[in-house]
CSV table of C-alpha atoms in Angstrom, one decimal:
chain,number,residue,atom,x,y,z
A,1,MET,CA,-159.7,-14.4,-175.8
A,2,PHE,CA,-157.4,-11.6,-176.4
A,3,VAL,CA,-155.3,-10.4,-173.3
A,4,GLN,CA,-153.6,-7.1,-173.1
A,5,GLU,CA,-150.1,-7.3,-173.3
A,6,GLU,CA,-149.5,-4.9,-170.8
A,7,LYS,CA,-151.3,-6.8,-168.0
A,8,ILE,CA,-149.0,-10.2,-169.2
A,9,PHE,CA,-145.8,-8.4,-168.8
A,10,ALA,CA,-147.0,-5.9,-165.7
A,11,GLY,CA,-144.8,-6.4,-162.6
A,12,LYS,CA,-145.2,-7.3,-159.2
A,13,VAL,CA,-148.0,-4.9,-157.5
A,14,LEU,CA,-146.4,-3.4,-154.3
A,15,ARG,CA,-148.6,-1.6,-151.7
A,16,LEU,CA,-146.7,1.3,-150.5
A,17,HIS,CA,-147.2,3.6,-147.4
A,18,ILE,CA,-147.4,7.3,-148.5
A,19,CYS,CA,-147.1,10.0,-145.7
A,20,ALA,CA,-147.4,13.6,-146.7
A,21,ALA,CA,-145.6,16.9,-144.6
A,22,ASP,CA,-149.0,18.1,-143.5
A,23,GLY,CA,-149.8,14.6,-141.5
A,24,ALA,CA,-152.1,13.0,-144.2
A,25,GLU,CA,-151.4,9.3,-144.6
A,26,TRP,CA,-152.7,6.5,-147.3
A,27,GLN,CA,-151.8,3.5,-149.3
A,28,GLU,CA,-151.0,3.4,-152.7
A,29,GLU,CA,-150.8,0.3,-155.0
A,30,ALA,CA,-148.2,0.4,-158.1
A,31,THR,CA,-146.5,-1.9,-160.2
A,32,GLU,CA,-142.7,-2.3,-160.0
A,33,ASP,CA,-142.2,-1.1,-163.3
A,34,THR,CA,-144.2,2.3,-162.5
A,35,SER,CA,-141.7,5.2,-162.8
A,36,VAL,CA,-141.4,7.4,-159.6
A,37,GLU,CA,-142.7,10.5,-161.8
A,38,LYS,CA,-145.9,8.4,-162.2
A,39,LEU,CA,-146.2,7.4,-158.6
A,40,LYS,CA,-145.7,11.3,-157.6
A,41,GLU,CA,-148.2,12.4,-160.0
A,42,ARG,CA,-150.8,9.6,-158.2
A,43,CYS,CA,-149.9,10.8,-154.8
A,44,LEU,CA,-150.5,14.3,-155.8
A,45,LYS,CA,-154.1,13.7,-156.2
A,46,HIS,CA,-154.7,13.1,-152.4
A,47,CYS,CA,-153.1,16.5,-151.5
A,48,ALA,CA,-155.4,19.8,-151.8
A,49,HIS,CA,-152.4,21.6,-153.3
A,50,GLY,CA,-151.6,19.0,-155.7
A,51,SER,CA,-153.2,19.7,-159.6
A,52,LEU,CA,-152.3,17.6,-162.6
A,53,GLU,CA,-153.6,20.6,-164.5
A,54,ASP,CA,-150.2,22.7,-163.1
A,55,PRO,CA,-147.3,20.3,-164.4
A,56,LYS,CA,-145.0,22.3,-161.9
A,57,SER,CA,-146.7,20.8,-159.2
A,58,VAL,CA,-144.9,17.2,-160.1
A,59,THR,CA,-141.8,19.1,-160.6
A,60,HIS,CA,-141.9,21.1,-157.1
A,61,HIS,CA,-142.3,17.7,-154.9
A,62,LYS,CA,-140.0,14.8,-154.3
A,63,LEU,CA,-140.8,11.3,-152.9
A,64,ILE,CA,-138.3,10.2,-149.9
A,65,HIS,CA,-137.5,6.5,-148.9
A,66,ALA,CA,-138.3,6.9,-145.0
A,67,ALA,CA,-136.1,3.8,-144.2
A,68,SER,CA,-132.9,4.9,-146.1
A,69,GLU,CA,-133.7,8.6,-146.1
A,70,ARG,CA,-133.0,8.7,-150.0
A,71,VAL,CA,-134.6,11.0,-152.4
A,72,LEU,CA,-136.2,9.0,-155.3
A,73,SER,CA,-135.2,9.9,-159.2
A,74,ASP,CA,-138.2,10.7,-161.3
A,75,ASP,CA,-136.8,8.9,-164.3
A,76,ARG,CA,-136.2,5.5,-162.5
A,77,THR,CA,-138.8,2.9,-161.8
A,78,ILE,CA,-139.7,1.6,-158.4
A,79,LEU,CA,-138.0,-1.5,-159.0
A,80,GLU,CA,-134.8,0.4,-160.0
A,81,GLU,CA,-134.9,2.2,-156.6
A,82,ASN,CA,-135.3,-1.3,-154.8
A,83,ILE,CA,-138.6,-0.3,-153.3
A,84,GLN,CA,-140.1,-3.2,-151.2
A,85,ASP,CA,-143.7,-4.0,-150.2
A,86,ARG,CA,-145.0,-2.0,-147.6
A,87,ASP,CA,-142.4,0.8,-147.6
A,88,VAL,CA,-143.1,4.0,-146.3
A,89,LEU,CA,-142.3,7.0,-148.6
A,90,LEU,CA,-142.4,10.6,-147.6
A,91,LEU,CA,-144.3,13.3,-150.0
A,92,ILE,CA,-142.3,16.6,-149.5
A,93,LYS,CA,-142.4,20.0,-151.1
A,94,LYS,CA,-139.1,21.1,-152.5
A,95,ARG,CA,-138.2,24.5,-151.0
A,96,ALA,CA,-138.4,27.2,-153.8
A,97,PRO,CA,-135.4,29.4,-154.2
A,98,ALA,CA,-135.8,32.9,-152.8
A,99,PRO,CA,-136.1,35.3,-156.1
A,100,LEU,CA,-132.9,37.9,-156.6
A,101,PRO,CA,-133.9,41.2,-155.5
A,102,LYS,CA,-134.1,43.8,-158.2
A,103,MET,CA,-131.4,46.5,-158.4
A,104,ALA,CA,-134.0,49.4,-157.5
A,105,ASP,CA,-134.9,47.4,-154.3
A,106,VAL,CA,-131.5,47.0,-153.4
A,107,THR,CA,-131.1,50.5,-153.9
A,108,ALA,CA,-133.7,51.2,-151.6
A,109,GLU,CA,-133.2,48.8,-149.0
A,110,GLU,CA,-129.5,50.1,-148.7
A,111,LYS,CA,-130.9,54.1,-148.3
A,112,LYS,CA,-133.4,52.7,-145.7
A,113,LYS,CA,-130.5,51.0,-143.9
A,114,GLN,CA,-128.3,54.4,-143.9
A,115,ASP,CA,-131.5,56.2,-142.7
A,116,GLN,CA,-131.8,54.0,-139.8
A,117,LYS,CA,-128.1,53.5,-138.9
A,118,ALA,CA,-127.2,55.1,-135.4
A,119,PRO,CA,-124.8,58.0,-135.5
A,120,ASP,CA,-121.6,57.3,-134.7
A,121,LYS,CA,-119.1,58.8,-132.0
A,122,ASP,CA,-117.7,62.0,-134.3
A,123,ALA,CA,-121.6,62.6,-135.3
A,124,ILE,CA,-122.8,62.6,-131.6
A,125,LEU,CA,-119.6,64.9,-130.5
A,126,ARG,CA,-120.5,67.3,-133.2
A,127,ALA,CA,-124.1,67.6,-132.5
A,128,THR,CA,-123.7,68.4,-128.7
A,129,ALA,CA,-120.6,70.4,-129.1
A,130,ASN,CA,-122.8,73.6,-128.4
A,131,LEU,CA,-124.3,72.1,-125.2
A,132,PRO,CA,-123.0,73.0,-121.5
A,133,SER,CA,-121.6,70.2,-119.7
A,134,HIS,CA,-122.3,69.0,-116.5
A,135,ASN,CA,-120.1,67.2,-113.7
A,136,MET,CA,-122.0,64.0,-112.7
A,137,ASP,CA,-120.6,61.3,-110.7
A,138,ARG,CA,-121.2,58.3,-113.2
A,139,ALA,CA,-120.9,55.9,-110.3
A,140,VAL,CA,-123.6,57.6,-108.2
A,141,VAL,CA,-125.9,57.4,-111.4
A,142,GLN,CA,-125.1,54.1,-112.0
A,143,THR,CA,-125.9,52.9,-108.4
A,144,ASN,CA,-129.4,54.8,-108.3
A,145,MET,CA,-130.6,53.4,-111.4
A,146,ARG,CA,-130.4,50.0,-110.2
A,147,ASP,CA,-132.4,47.4,-112.3
A,148,PHE,CA,-134.4,44.9,-110.0
A,149,GLN,CA,-133.8,41.9,-112.1
A,150,THR,CA,-130.2,42.4,-111.9
A,151,GLU,CA,-130.3,42.8,-108.1
A,152,LEU,CA,-133.0,40.4,-107.8
A,153,ARG,CA,-130.2,37.5,-108.4
A,154,LYS,CA,-128.3,38.8,-105.8
A,155,ILE,CA,-131.1,39.0,-103.3
A,156,LEU,CA,-132.2,35.3,-104.1
A,157,VAL,CA,-128.4,33.9,-103.7
A,158,SER,CA,-128.1,35.2,-100.2
A,159,LEU,CA,-131.9,34.7,-99.2
A,160,ILE,CA,-131.4,30.8,-100.4
A,161,ASP,CA,-128.6,30.3,-97.9
A,162,VAL,CA,-130.6,32.0,-95.1
A,163,ALA,CA,-133.4,29.7,-96.0
A,164,GLN,CA,-131.5,26.4,-95.9
A,165,LYS,CA,-130.3,27.3,-92.7
A,166,LEU,CA,-133.6,28.2,-90.9
A,167,LEU,CA,-135.6,24.9,-92.7
A,168,ALA,CA,-132.8,23.0,-91.5
A,169,LEU,CA,-133.8,23.8,-88.0
A,170,ASN,CA,-137.4,22.4,-88.6
A,171,PRO,CA,-137.7,18.7,-87.1
A,172,ASP,CA,-140.1,17.9,-89.9
A,173,ALA,CA,-137.6,19.5,-92.8
A,174,VAL,CA,-136.6,15.9,-94.1
A,175,GLU,CA,-139.9,14.8,-94.8
A,176,LEU,CA,-140.8,18.2,-96.2
A,177,PHE,CA,-138.1,18.4,-98.8
A,178,LYS,CA,-138.9,14.8,-99.7
A,179,LYS,CA,-142.4,15.5,-100.6
A,180,ALA,CA,-140.8,18.6,-102.7
A,181,ASN,CA,-138.4,16.3,-104.1
A,182,ALA,CA,-141.2,14.1,-105.5
A,183,MET,CA,-142.9,17.1,-106.9
A,184,LEU,CA,-140.3,17.9,-109.2
A,185,ASP,CA,-140.1,14.4,-110.2
A,186,GLU,CA,-143.7,14.9,-111.4
A,187,ASP,CA,-143.1,18.2,-113.0
A,188,GLU,CA,-139.9,17.3,-115.3
A,189,ASP,CA,-140.5,18.9,-118.7
A,190,GLU,CA,-138.0,16.8,-120.4
A,191,ARG,CA,-140.7,14.0,-121.7
A,192,VAL,CA,-141.0,13.5,-125.1
A,193,ASP,CA,-144.8,13.0,-126.8
A,194,GLU,CA,-144.9,9.3,-127.3
A,195,ALA,CA,-147.8,9.5,-130.1
A,196,ALA,CA,-145.5,11.9,-132.1
A,197,LEU,CA,-142.1,9.4,-131.3
A,198,ARG,CA,-144.0,6.7,-132.3
A,199,GLN,CA,-145.3,8.1,-135.7
A,200,LEU,CA,-142.0,9.2,-136.7
A,201,THR,CA,-140.5,5.6,-135.5
A,202,GLU,CA,-143.0,3.6,-137.6
A,203,MET,CA,-141.7,5.8,-140.5
A,204,GLY,CA,-138.2,4.0,-140.1
A,205,PHE,CA,-136.5,6.8,-138.2
A,206,PRO,CA,-134.3,5.5,-135.4
A,207,GLU,CA,-135.9,6.5,-131.8
A,208,THR,CA,-132.9,8.6,-130.6
A,209,ARG,CA,-132.7,10.7,-133.8
A,210,ALA,CA,-136.6,11.1,-133.9
A,211,THR,CA,-136.5,12.5,-129.8
A,212,LYS,CA,-133.9,14.9,-130.6
A,213,ALA,CA,-136.1,16.0,-133.8
A,214,LEU,CA,-139.2,16.5,-131.7
A,215,GLN,CA,-137.3,18.4,-128.7
A,216,LEU,CA,-135.7,20.6,-131.4
A,217,ASN,CA,-139.1,21.4,-133.0
A,218,HIS,CA,-141.3,21.6,-130.0
A,219,MET,CA,-142.8,18.2,-130.6
A,220,SER,CA,-143.9,19.0,-134.3
A,221,VAL,CA,-144.0,15.9,-136.4
A,222,PRO,CA,-144.1,17.6,-139.6
A,223,GLN,CA,-141.1,19.9,-138.5
A,224,ALA,CA,-139.6,17.0,-136.8
A,225,MET,CA,-139.9,15.0,-140.3
A,226,GLU,CA,-138.4,17.6,-142.2
A,227,TRP,CA,-135.4,18.3,-140.1
A,228,LEU,CA,-134.5,14.6,-140.0
A,229,ILE,CA,-134.3,14.6,-143.6
A,230,GLU,CA,-132.1,17.8,-144.1
A,231,HIS,CA,-129.9,16.2,-141.6
A,232,ALA,CA,-129.6,12.8,-142.6
A,233,GLU,CA,-126.1,13.1,-143.8
A,234,ASP,CA,-125.0,15.2,-140.9
A,235,PRO,CA,-122.3,13.6,-138.9
A,236,THR,CA,-123.3,14.9,-135.6
A,237,ILE,CA,-127.1,14.0,-135.9
A,238,ASP,CA,-126.6,11.3,-133.5
A,239,THR,CA,-124.8,13.4,-130.9
A,240,PRO,CA,-126.9,14.4,-127.8
A,241,LEU,CA,-128.2,17.8,-127.5
A,242,PRO,CA,-125.9,20.5,-125.7
A,243,GLY,CA,-126.4,20.8,-122.0
A,244,GLN,CA,-128.1,17.3,-121.4
A,245,ALA,CA,-126.6,14.6,-119.8
A,246,PRO,CA,-126.9,10.9,-120.6
A,247,SER,CA,-129.8,9.0,-118.9
A,248,GLY,CA,-127.7,7.0,-116.7
A,249,THR,CA,-126.1,9.9,-115.1
A,250,GLU,CA,-128.8,10.8,-112.7
A,251,GLY,CA,-129.4,7.3,-111.8
A,252,ALA,CA,-125.7,7.0,-110.7
A,253,ALA,CA,-126.0,10.3,-108.8
A,254,ALA,CA,-129.0,8.9,-107.0
A,255,ALA,CA,-127.0,5.9,-106.2
A,256,ALA,CA,-124.5,7.6,-104.9
A,257,ALA,CA,-126.9,9.5,-102.9
A,258,ALA,CA,-128.4,6.3,-101.5
A,259,SER,CA,-124.9,4.8,-100.6
A,260,SER,CA,-124.0,7.7,-98.7
A,261,GLU,CA,-127.2,7.8,-96.9
A,262,ALA,CA,-126.8,4.3,-95.9
A,263,ALA,CA,-123.4,4.8,-94.6
A,264,ALA,CA,-124.4,7.7,-92.6
A,265,GLY,CA,-126.7,5.1,-90.7
A,266,ALA,CA,-124.0,4.5,-88.2
A,267,SER,CA,-123.9,8.2,-87.0
A,268,SER,CA,-126.2,9.8,-84.7
A,269,THR,CA,-129.9,10.7,-85.6
A,270,ASP,CA,-129.4,14.6,-85.8
A,271,GLU,CA,-126.2,13.8,-88.1
A,272,GLU,CA,-128.1,11.5,-90.3
A,273,ALA,CA,-131.0,14.2,-90.6
A,274,ARG,CA,-128.8,16.7,-91.6
A,275,ASP,CA,-126.8,14.6,-94.1
A,276,GLU,CA,-130.1,13.7,-95.5
A,277,LEU,CA,-131.2,17.4,-95.9
A,278,THR,CA,-128.1,18.0,-97.6
A,279,GLU,CA,-128.3,15.2,-100.4
A,280,ILE,CA,-132.3,16.6,-101.2
A,281,PHE,CA,-130.8,19.9,-101.2
A,282,LYS,CA,-128.1,19.0,-103.9
A,283,LYS,CA,-131.0,17.3,-105.7
A,284,ILE,CA,-133.2,19.9,-106.0
A,285,ARG,CA,-130.3,22.3,-107.0
A,286,ARG,CA,-129.6,19.6,-109.8
A,287,LYS,CA,-133.0,19.4,-111.0
A,288,ARG,CA,-133.3,23.2,-111.1
A,289,GLU,CA,-130.0,23.8,-112.4
A,290,PHE,CA,-130.0,26.5,-115.8
A,291,ARG,CA,-131.1,24.5,-119.0
A,292,ALA,CA,-129.9,26.3,-122.2
A,293,ASP,CA,-132.0,26.4,-125.0
A,294,ALA,CA,-130.8,23.8,-127.4
A,295,ARG,CA,-131.7,25.7,-130.7
A,296,ALA,CA,-129.8,28.9,-129.6
A,297,VAL,CA,-126.7,26.4,-128.4
A,298,ILE,CA,-126.4,25.0,-132.0
A,299,SER,CA,-126.7,28.4,-133.4
A,300,LEU,CA,-124.1,29.8,-131.5
A,301,MET,CA,-121.6,27.1,-131.8
A,302,GLU,CA,-122.3,27.2,-135.6
A,303,MET,CA,-120.8,30.5,-135.6
A,304,GLY,CA,-117.8,28.9,-134.0
A,305,PHE,CA,-118.0,29.6,-130.4
A,306,ASP,CA,-117.2,27.1,-128.0
A,307,GLU,CA,-120.1,25.2,-126.1
A,308,LYS,CA,-119.1,26.0,-122.6
A,309,GLU,CA,-118.7,29.5,-123.5
A,310,VAL,CA,-122.2,29.7,-125.6
A,311,ILE,CA,-123.9,28.1,-122.3
A,312,ASP,CA,-122.4,30.7,-120.5
A,313,ALA,CA,-123.8,33.3,-122.5
A,314,LEU,CA,-127.3,31.8,-122.5
A,315,ARG,CA,-126.9,31.8,-118.6
A,316,VAL,CA,-126.1,35.1,-118.2
A,317,ASN,CA,-128.4,36.6,-120.8
A,318,ASN,CA,-131.7,34.5,-119.6
A,319,ASN,CA,-131.5,31.9,-122.9
A,320,GLN,CA,-131.7,35.1,-125.1
A,321,GLN,CA,-129.9,34.3,-128.0
A,322,ASN,CA,-129.5,37.7,-129.6
A,323,ALA,CA,-128.2,39.2,-126.2
A,324,ALA,CA,-126.0,35.7,-125.7
A,325,CYS,CA,-124.3,36.4,-128.9
A,326,GLU,CA,-123.7,40.2,-128.1
A,327,TRP,CA,-122.0,39.0,-124.8
A,328,LEU,CA,-119.7,36.7,-126.6
A,329,LEU,CA,-118.9,39.5,-129.0
A,330,GLY,CA,-118.3,42.1,-126.5
A,331,ASP,CA,-116.8,42.4,-123.1
A,332,ARG,CA,-118.5,39.5,-121.6
A,333,LYS,CA,-119.7,41.3,-118.5
A,334,PRO,CA,-121.4,40.3,-116.1
A,335,SER,CA,-119.1,37.1,-116.0
A,336,PRO,CA,-120.7,33.8,-114.9
A,337,GLU,CA,-119.1,33.8,-111.8
A,338,GLU,CA,-120.7,37.3,-110.9
A,339,LEU,CA,-124.2,35.5,-111.1
A,340,ASP,CA,-123.6,33.5,-108.0
A,341,LYS,CA,-122.4,36.4,-105.7
A,342,GLY,CA,-124.9,37.3,-103.1
A,343,ILE,CA,-126.0,40.6,-101.6
A,344,ASP,CA,-124.1,42.5,-99.0
A,345,PRO,CA,-125.3,41.1,-95.7
A,346,ASP,CA,-124.9,44.3,-94.2
A,347,SER,CA,-126.7,46.5,-96.6
A,348,PRO,CA,-129.8,48.4,-96.0
A,349,LEU,CA,-131.6,46.6,-98.6
A,350,PHE,CA,-131.1,43.1,-97.3
A,351,GLN,CA,-131.6,44.3,-93.8
A,352,ALA,CA,-134.9,45.7,-94.6
A,353,ILE,CA,-136.1,42.6,-96.5
A,354,LEU,CA,-135.0,40.2,-93.6
A,355,ASP,CA,-136.8,42.4,-91.1
A,356,ASN,CA,-140.2,42.1,-93.2
A,357,PRO,CA,-142.6,39.6,-91.5
A,358,VAL,CA,-143.9,38.2,-94.5
A,359,VAL,CA,-140.3,37.6,-95.9
A,360,GLN,CA,-139.6,36.1,-92.5
A,361,LEU,CA,-142.6,33.7,-92.4
A,362,GLY,CA,-142.2,32.9,-96.1
A,363,LEU,CA,-138.2,31.5,-95.7
A,364,THR,CA,-139.7,28.9,-93.3
A,365,ASN,CA,-141.7,27.2,-96.3
A,366,PRO,CA,-139.9,24.6,-98.5
A,367,LYS,CA,-142.0,26.0,-101.3
A,368,THR,CA,-140.2,29.5,-101.3
A,369,LEU,CA,-136.8,27.8,-101.2
A,370,LEU,CA,-137.8,25.9,-104.4
A,371,ALA,CA,-139.3,28.9,-106.2
A,372,PHE,CA,-135.8,30.9,-105.1
A,373,GLU,CA,-133.9,28.0,-107.0
A,374,ASP,CA,-136.0,27.9,-109.8
A,375,MET,CA,-136.1,31.8,-110.4
A,376,LEU,CA,-132.2,32.0,-109.9
A,377,GLU,CA,-131.7,29.6,-112.8
A,378,ASN,CA,-134.7,29.9,-114.9
A,379,PRO,CA,-135.4,33.8,-114.4
A,380,LEU,CA,-138.3,33.6,-117.1
A,381,ASN,CA,-140.2,31.6,-114.7
A,382,SER,CA,-140.6,34.4,-112.3
A,383,THR,CA,-144.2,35.2,-113.1
A,384,GLN,CA,-145.3,31.6,-112.5
A,385,TRP,CA,-143.9,32.1,-108.6
A,386,MET,CA,-145.4,35.9,-108.6
A,387,ASN,CA,-148.8,34.3,-109.1
A,388,ASP,CA,-148.4,31.5,-106.6
A,389,PRO,CA,-150.7,32.2,-103.3
A,390,GLU,CA,-147.7,31.0,-101.1
A,391,THR,CA,-144.8,32.7,-102.7
A,392,GLY,CA,-146.5,35.6,-104.6
A,393,PRO,CA,-146.7,37.7,-101.2
A,394,VAL,CA,-142.8,37.1,-100.4
A,395,MET,CA,-141.7,38.2,-103.8
A,396,LEU,CA,-144.2,41.3,-103.7
A,397,GLN,CA,-142.7,42.4,-100.6
A,398,ILE,CA,-139.0,41.9,-101.9
A,399,SER,CA,-140.2,44.4,-104.9
A,400,ARG,CA,-141.7,46.9,-103.0
A,401,ILE,CA,-138.8,47.0,-100.4
A,402,PHE,CA,-136.5,47.5,-103.3
A,403,GLN,CA,-138.5,50.1,-105.1
A,404,THR,CA,-138.7,52.1,-101.9
A,405,LEU,CA,-135.2,52.2,-101.2
A,406,ASN,CA,-134.3,52.9,-105.0
A,407,ARG,CA,-136.6,55.7,-104.9
A,408,THR,CA,-134.8,56.9,-101.4
A,409,GLU,CA,-131.6,56.9,-103.1
A,410,LYS,CA,-132.7,58.7,-106.4
A,411,GLU,CA,-134.3,61.8,-104.4
A,412,SER,CA,-131.3,61.8,-102.0
A,413,PRO,CA,-128.4,64.5,-103.4
A,414,PRO,CA,-125.3,63.0,-104.7
């Protein structure tokens, strides 16, 4: 009986778990003396875009050892790469380099930029030299052209103070705000998709890194996996995302609040209720405080800006990265401190708002205060509260009063 020589000297058979970037997973068996290139060819048979007729398909992909995050060399064997039985390998398509632009394309692009370039100050002066001049009070124009979103923040700051004072007089205020606080606990959006996290950890990625990758990539497993591979050698990969507090911080704050409530037990019932209500207000403010977009923070910090000033810029500009960048490079107006200033309590606008019956009734509703707090630090959530049956009518009245007075100011002579 004859036995083939290759079977006599064949290495140990390993069962490998292969994961593709599109989410496909399968088992692949290979001997220890199989080259990485041969294994890659077999893996590509499972992919729709893989074709052995195209030799470039093999060179355009790479195999990565998930546990060690190493890119496997094509000319080495599985044994030489120290691959063990049941190891997880990732099949990733290499990024193709961007083609160099042709000279004609460069010239056309430069010409297009020149055509779209805004005129400078000298060009504007030359073009308007023959126009008649008008003496206008810039302060009046600026006042008459007030932006509702800019003024709304000042209005909300002042209305929050009024609402807190009114609600503190309600004998059921403590119970109402305890329920509101519990509603916020259920509405936290910092949760991580458990299934996606489990999928990444099973590939060998640490849980903290996998969590960070999912948060940065909107819970997309393929994008998170690609991010983990690209930043494997990054020394800051385990650094918490900017603006995120350690998990123990909230627990310590809650414990401190509990201890302060216990200490207040010896005081009178009214003082205890006020203290408890104050603590609930603080908890609500902490949960509704501004949350900077993590990707925008990282991008701006890579430009050389400090984390604190980046978060200030995003807060001033409603988490808009481009606007925040312009704010950082410009005169930085308005300043973050100006965001916390309320409207003049004696102004006609604020008096008209407080005199409105719908607003008066809304200020006695704890949900209205929650809406004001949320819109103050997360202006993009305004649409949600405008469509709410309880808070929508209040916001509608505030908008109508502002537009009416603003229109009156525009029509009045300067």
